[in-house]
PDB file of C-alpha atoms in Angstrom:
ATOM      1  CA  MET A   1       0.000   0.000   0.000  1.00 35.00           C
ATOM      2  CA  ILE A   2       1.370   3.410  -0.905  1.00 38.00           C
ATOM      3  CA  LYS A   3       0.282   6.775   0.411  1.00 38.00           C
ATOM      4  CA  ALA A   4       1.181   9.906  -1.477  1.00 41.00           C
ATOM      5  CA  GLU A   5       0.691  13.318   0.044  1.00 38.00           C
ATOM      6  CA  LEU A   6      -0.334  16.077  -2.342  1.00 37.00           C
ATOM      7  CA  ALA A   7       0.954  19.524  -1.559  1.00 39.00           C
ATOM      8  CA  ASN A   8      -1.252  21.897  -3.545  1.00 39.00           C
ATOM      9  CA  ASN A   9      -4.315  19.933  -4.571  1.00 40.00           C
ATOM     10  CA  GLN A  10      -7.539  21.128  -2.928  1.00 43.00           C
ATOM     11  CA  GLU A  11      -9.503  17.972  -3.801  1.00 48.00           C
ATOM     12  CA  CYS A  12      -6.865  15.685  -2.267  1.00 49.00           C
ATOM     13  CA  SER A  13      -5.419  17.959   0.392  1.00 57.00           C
ATOM     14  CA  ASN A  14      -5.059  15.023   2.806  1.00 65.00           C
ATOM     15  CA  GLY A  15      -3.384  12.768   0.227  1.00 73.00           C
ATOM     16  CA  PHE A  16      -4.433   9.470  -1.240  1.00 78.00           C
ATOM     17  CA  ILE A  17      -3.718   5.773  -0.888  1.00 82.00           C
ATOM     18  CA  LEU A  18      -2.791   3.398  -3.683  1.00 85.00           C
ATOM     19  CA  ASP A  19      -3.534  -0.180  -2.627  1.00 85.00           C
ATOM     20  CA  GLY A  20      -1.762  -2.868  -4.645  1.00 84.00           C
ATOM     21  CA  PHE A  21      -0.176  -0.408  -7.062  1.00 90.00           C
ATOM     22  CA  PRO A  22       2.445  -0.171  -8.381  1.00 92.00           C
ATOM     23  CA  ARG A  23       3.123  -3.883  -8.862  1.00 90.00           C
ATOM     24  CA  THR A  24       6.291  -3.692 -10.961  1.00 91.00           C
ATOM     25  CA  ILE A  25       9.425  -1.528 -11.084  1.00 93.00           C
ATOM     26  CA  PRO A  26       8.410   0.033 -14.441  1.00 94.00           C
ATOM     27  CA  GLN A  27       5.035   0.993 -12.945  1.00 94.00           C
ATOM     28  CA  ALA A  28       6.786   2.509  -9.908  1.00 94.00           C
ATOM     29  CA  GLU A  29       9.150   4.484 -12.135  1.00 94.00           C
ATOM     30  CA  LYS A  30       6.255   5.769 -14.265  1.00 95.00           C
ATOM     31  CA  LEU A  31       4.278   6.729 -11.149  1.00 94.00           C
ATOM     32  CA  ASP A  32       7.284   8.599  -9.727  1.00 93.00           C
ATOM     33  CA  SER A  33       7.779  10.399 -13.031  1.00 94.00           C
ATOM     34  CA  MET A  34       4.117  11.347 -13.267  1.00 93.00           C
ATOM     35  CA  LEU A  35       4.019  12.613  -9.681  1.00 91.00           C
ATOM     36  CA  ALA A  36       7.277  14.532 -10.124  1.00 91.00           C
ATOM     37  CA  GLU A  37       5.784  16.346 -13.120  1.00 91.00           C
ATOM     38  CA  ASN A  38       2.998  17.533 -10.808  1.00 87.00           C
ATOM     39  CA  ASN A  39       5.431  18.351  -7.994  1.00 88.00           C
ATOM     40  CA  THR A  40       3.686  15.813  -5.726  1.00 87.00           C
ATOM     41  CA  PRO A  41       6.263  13.128  -4.928  1.00 88.00           C
ATOM     42  CA  LEU A  42       5.390   9.981  -3.035  1.00 89.00           C
ATOM     43  CA  GLN A  43       5.832  10.495   0.701  1.00 89.00           C
ATOM     44  CA  LYS A  44       5.627   6.920   1.976  1.00 91.00           C
ATOM     45  CA  ALA A  45       5.485   3.350   0.675  1.00 92.00           C
ATOM     46  CA  VAL A  46       4.157   0.948   3.305  1.00 93.00           C
ATOM     47  CA  GLU A  47       4.707  -2.799   2.932  1.00 92.00           C
ATOM     48  CA  LEU A  48       2.402  -5.159   4.811  1.00 93.00           C
ATOM     49  CA  LYS A  49       4.764  -8.005   5.668  1.00 94.00           C
ATOM     50  CA  ILE A  50       3.397 -11.475   6.392  1.00 93.00           C
ATOM     51  CA  ASP A  51       4.629 -15.045   6.092  1.00 93.00           C
ATOM     52  CA  ASP A  52       3.242 -16.823   3.015  1.00 93.00           C
ATOM     53  CA  GLU A  53       1.851 -19.733   5.060  1.00 90.00           C
ATOM     54  CA  LEU A  54      -0.065 -17.442   7.411  1.00 91.00           C
ATOM     55  CA  LEU A  55      -1.368 -15.440   4.464  1.00 90.00           C
ATOM     56  CA  VAL A  56      -2.630 -18.624   2.811  1.00 90.00           C
ATOM     57  CA  ALA A  57      -4.338 -19.675   6.060  1.00 89.00           C
ATOM     58  CA  ARG A  58      -5.998 -16.275   6.413  1.00 89.00           C
ATOM     59  CA  ILE A  59      -7.224 -15.999   2.841  1.00 91.00           C
ATOM     60  CA  THR A  60      -8.366 -19.584   2.320  1.00 92.00           C
ATOM     61  CA  GLY A  61     -10.479 -19.336   5.474  1.00 93.00           C
ATOM     62  CA  ARG A  62     -12.435 -16.225   4.469  1.00 93.00           C
ATOM     63  CA  LEU A  63     -16.232 -16.514   4.282  1.00 96.00           C
ATOM     64  CA  VAL A  64     -18.731 -13.834   3.269  1.00 95.00           C
ATOM     65  CA  HIS A  65     -22.471 -13.283   3.539  1.00 97.00           C
ATOM     66  CA  PRO A  66     -23.131 -11.848   0.043  1.00 95.00           C
ATOM     67  CA  ALA A  67     -26.258  -9.830   0.860  1.00 95.00           C
ATOM     68  CA  SER A  68     -24.786  -7.912   3.803  1.00 96.00           C
ATOM     69  CA  GLY A  69     -21.031  -8.154   3.247  1.00 94.00           C
ATOM     70  CA  ARG A  70     -20.556  -9.588   6.744  1.00 95.00           C
ATOM     71  CA  SER A  71     -17.325 -11.511   6.894  1.00 94.00           C
ATOM     72  CA  TYR A  72     -16.276 -14.542   8.861  1.00 96.00           C
ATOM     73  CA  HIS A  73     -13.229 -16.764   8.996  1.00 94.00           C
ATOM     74  CA  LYS A  74     -13.163 -20.529   9.393  1.00 93.00           C
ATOM     75  CA  LEU A  75     -10.466 -20.288  12.108  1.00 88.00           C
ATOM     76  CA  PHE A  76     -10.301 -16.738  13.448  1.00 87.00           C
ATOM     77  CA  ASN A  77     -13.969 -15.681  13.385  1.00 92.00           C
ATOM     78  CA  PRO A  78     -16.147 -18.702  12.604  1.00 96.00           C
ATOM     79  CA  PRO A  79     -19.914 -18.451  12.259  1.00 97.00           C
ATOM     80  CA  LYS A  80     -21.944 -20.087  15.029  1.00 97.00           C
ATOM     81  CA  LYS A  81     -23.213 -22.666  12.531  1.00 97.00           C
ATOM     82  CA  GLU A  82     -20.846 -23.845   9.800  1.00 95.00           C
ATOM     83  CA  MET A  83     -21.204 -21.946   6.476  1.00 96.00           C
ATOM     84  CA  THR A  84     -24.252 -20.035   7.813  1.00 97.00           C
ATOM     85  CA  ASP A  85     -24.641 -16.313   8.507  1.00 97.00           C
ATOM     86  CA  ASP A  86     -25.196 -15.697  12.236  1.00 97.00           C
ATOM     87  CA  VAL A  87     -27.827 -12.993  11.627  1.00 97.00           C
ATOM     88  CA  THR A  88     -29.981 -14.286   8.762  1.00 97.00           C
ATOM     89  CA  GLY A  89     -29.181 -18.023   8.683  1.00 96.00           C
ATOM     90  CA  GLU A  90     -28.445 -17.680   4.968  1.00 97.00           C
ATOM     91  CA  PRO A  91     -25.503 -19.516   3.367  1.00 97.00           C
ATOM     92  CA  LEU A  92     -22.012 -18.051   3.419  1.00 97.00           C
ATOM     93  CA  VAL A  93     -19.767 -18.172   0.365  1.00 96.00           C
ATOM     94  CA  GLN A  94     -16.073 -18.309  -0.298  1.00 93.00           C
ATOM     95  CA  ARG A  95     -14.632 -16.354  -3.225  1.00 89.00           C
ATOM     96  CA  SER A  96     -13.585 -18.647  -6.063  1.00 88.00           C
ATOM     97  CA  ASP A  97     -10.011 -17.309  -5.971  1.00 86.00           C
ATOM     98  CA  ASP A  98      -9.663 -17.774  -2.195  1.00 90.00           C
ATOM     99  CA  ASN A  99      -8.142 -21.231  -2.579  1.00 90.00           C
ATOM    100  CA  ALA A 100      -4.611 -22.486  -2.006  1.00 89.00           C
ATOM    101  CA  ALA A 101      -3.858 -23.161  -5.694  1.00 90.00           C
ATOM    102  CA  ALA A 102      -4.909 -19.697  -6.891  1.00 89.00           C
ATOM    103  CA  LEU A 103      -3.180 -17.999  -3.979  1.00 90.00           C
ATOM    104  CA  THR A 104       0.062 -19.924  -4.493  1.00 89.00           C
ATOM    105  CA  LYS A 105       0.084 -18.766  -8.123  1.00 90.00           C
ATOM    106  CA  ARG A 106      -0.515 -15.157  -7.039  1.00 89.00           C
ATOM    107  CA  LEU A 107       2.296 -15.396  -4.478  1.00 92.00           C
ATOM    108  CA  VAL A 108       4.766 -16.609  -7.106  1.00 92.00           C
ATOM    109  CA  THR A 109       3.891 -13.580  -9.233  1.00 89.00           C
ATOM    110  CA  TYR A 110       4.156 -11.294  -6.180  1.00 89.00           C
ATOM    111  CA  HIS A 111       7.625 -12.544  -5.221  1.00 91.00           C
ATOM    112  CA  LYS A 112       8.878 -12.307  -8.793  1.00 91.00           C
ATOM    113  CA  GLN A 113       7.380  -8.979  -9.917  1.00 87.00           C
ATOM    114  CA  THR A 114       6.250  -6.977  -6.902  1.00 87.00           C
ATOM    115  CA  GLU A 115       8.701  -7.820  -4.118  1.00 88.00           C
ATOM    116  CA  PRO A 116      11.563  -5.961  -5.919  1.00 92.00           C
ATOM    117  CA  ILE A 117       9.614  -2.731  -5.385  1.00 93.00           C
ATOM    118  CA  VAL A 118      10.558  -2.934  -1.701  1.00 92.00           C
ATOM    119  CA  ASP A 119      14.228  -2.372  -2.546  1.00 94.00           C
ATOM    120  CA  TYR A 120      13.263   0.343  -5.038  1.00 95.00           C
ATOM    121  CA  TYR A 121      11.453   2.320  -2.331  1.00 94.00           C
ATOM    122  CA  LYS A 122      14.028   1.505   0.373  1.00 95.00           C
ATOM    123  CA  LYS A 123      16.657   3.189  -1.816  1.00 94.00           C
ATOM    124  CA  SER A 124      14.511   6.314  -2.029  1.00 92.00           C
ATOM    125  CA  GLY A 125      14.082   6.359   1.758  1.00 93.00           C
ATOM    126  CA  ILE A 126      10.275   6.291   1.781  1.00 93.00           C
ATOM    127  CA  TRP A 127       9.725   2.595   2.557  1.00 94.00           C
ATOM    128  CA  ALA A 128       8.239   1.423   5.850  1.00 94.00           C
ATOM    129  CA  GLY A 129       7.347  -2.138   6.828  1.00 94.00           C
ATOM    130  CA  VAL A 130       4.441  -3.252   8.999  1.00 96.00           C
ATOM    131  CA  ASP A 131       4.096  -6.716  10.538  1.00 96.00           C
ATOM    132  CA  ALA A 132       0.732  -7.780   9.131  1.00 94.00           C
ATOM    133  CA  SER A 133       0.637 -10.997  11.165  1.00 94.00           C
ATOM    134  CA  GLN A 134      -0.580  -8.994  14.175  1.00 92.00           C
ATOM    135  CA  PRO A 135      -4.246  -8.399  15.063  1.00 90.00           C
ATOM    136  CA  PRO A 136      -6.006  -6.011  12.627  1.00 86.00           C
ATOM    137  CA  LYS A 137      -6.254  -3.123  15.121  1.00 92.00           C
ATOM    138  CA  THR A 138      -2.509  -3.321  15.782  1.00 95.00           C
ATOM    139  CA  VAL A 139      -1.708  -3.445  12.060  1.00 94.00           C
ATOM    140  CA  TRP A 140      -3.899  -0.389  11.425  1.00 94.00           C
ATOM    141  CA  ALA A 141      -2.264   1.524  14.300  1.00 96.00           C
ATOM    142  CA  ASP A 142       1.187   0.670  12.894  1.00 96.00           C
ATOM    143  CA  ILE A 143       0.148   1.836   9.418  1.00 94.00           C
ATOM    144  CA  LEU A 144      -1.042   5.150  10.857  1.00 92.00           C
ATOM    145  CA  LYS A 145       2.298   5.540  12.701  1.00 94.00           C
ATOM    146  CA  CYS A 146       4.158   4.967   9.428  1.00 91.00           C
ATOM    147  CA  LEU A 147       2.066   7.697   7.836  1.00 88.00           C
ATOM    148  CA  GLY A 148       2.819  10.095  10.680  1.00 84.00           C
ATOM    149  CA  GLN A 149      -0.648  10.039  12.218  1.00 77.00           C
TER     150      GLN A 149
END
């Protein structure tokens, strides 16, 4: 996740967040060039760091109630009745790409194409890492600290 602060833009006076972009070095270079032309350089690049095995466990366990968007997790926040929404009793679903095979493929791509961006932003001095294996509230607090809030 990358947050860029804009200096003189009324509509985005508090900045903006790019989540999952850039994914490659050429994209990062193009973004930097584009922002430099507007005199609004990137202020911080925040990496959410997590072990691949824990990430797989977290993602493959996600469950959603489509009508409300309520989310559950098979291990960390299970519904009272398996695969059933606690409020309505309706079925829960799992996204088709939330499976180990699809995730493993995405992780290979991440390590090959996206992970090098960490070194790119470390060299520029704007990189910050957050341990994403912690509880969500702790991760969010650490992200805010990285962004100076």
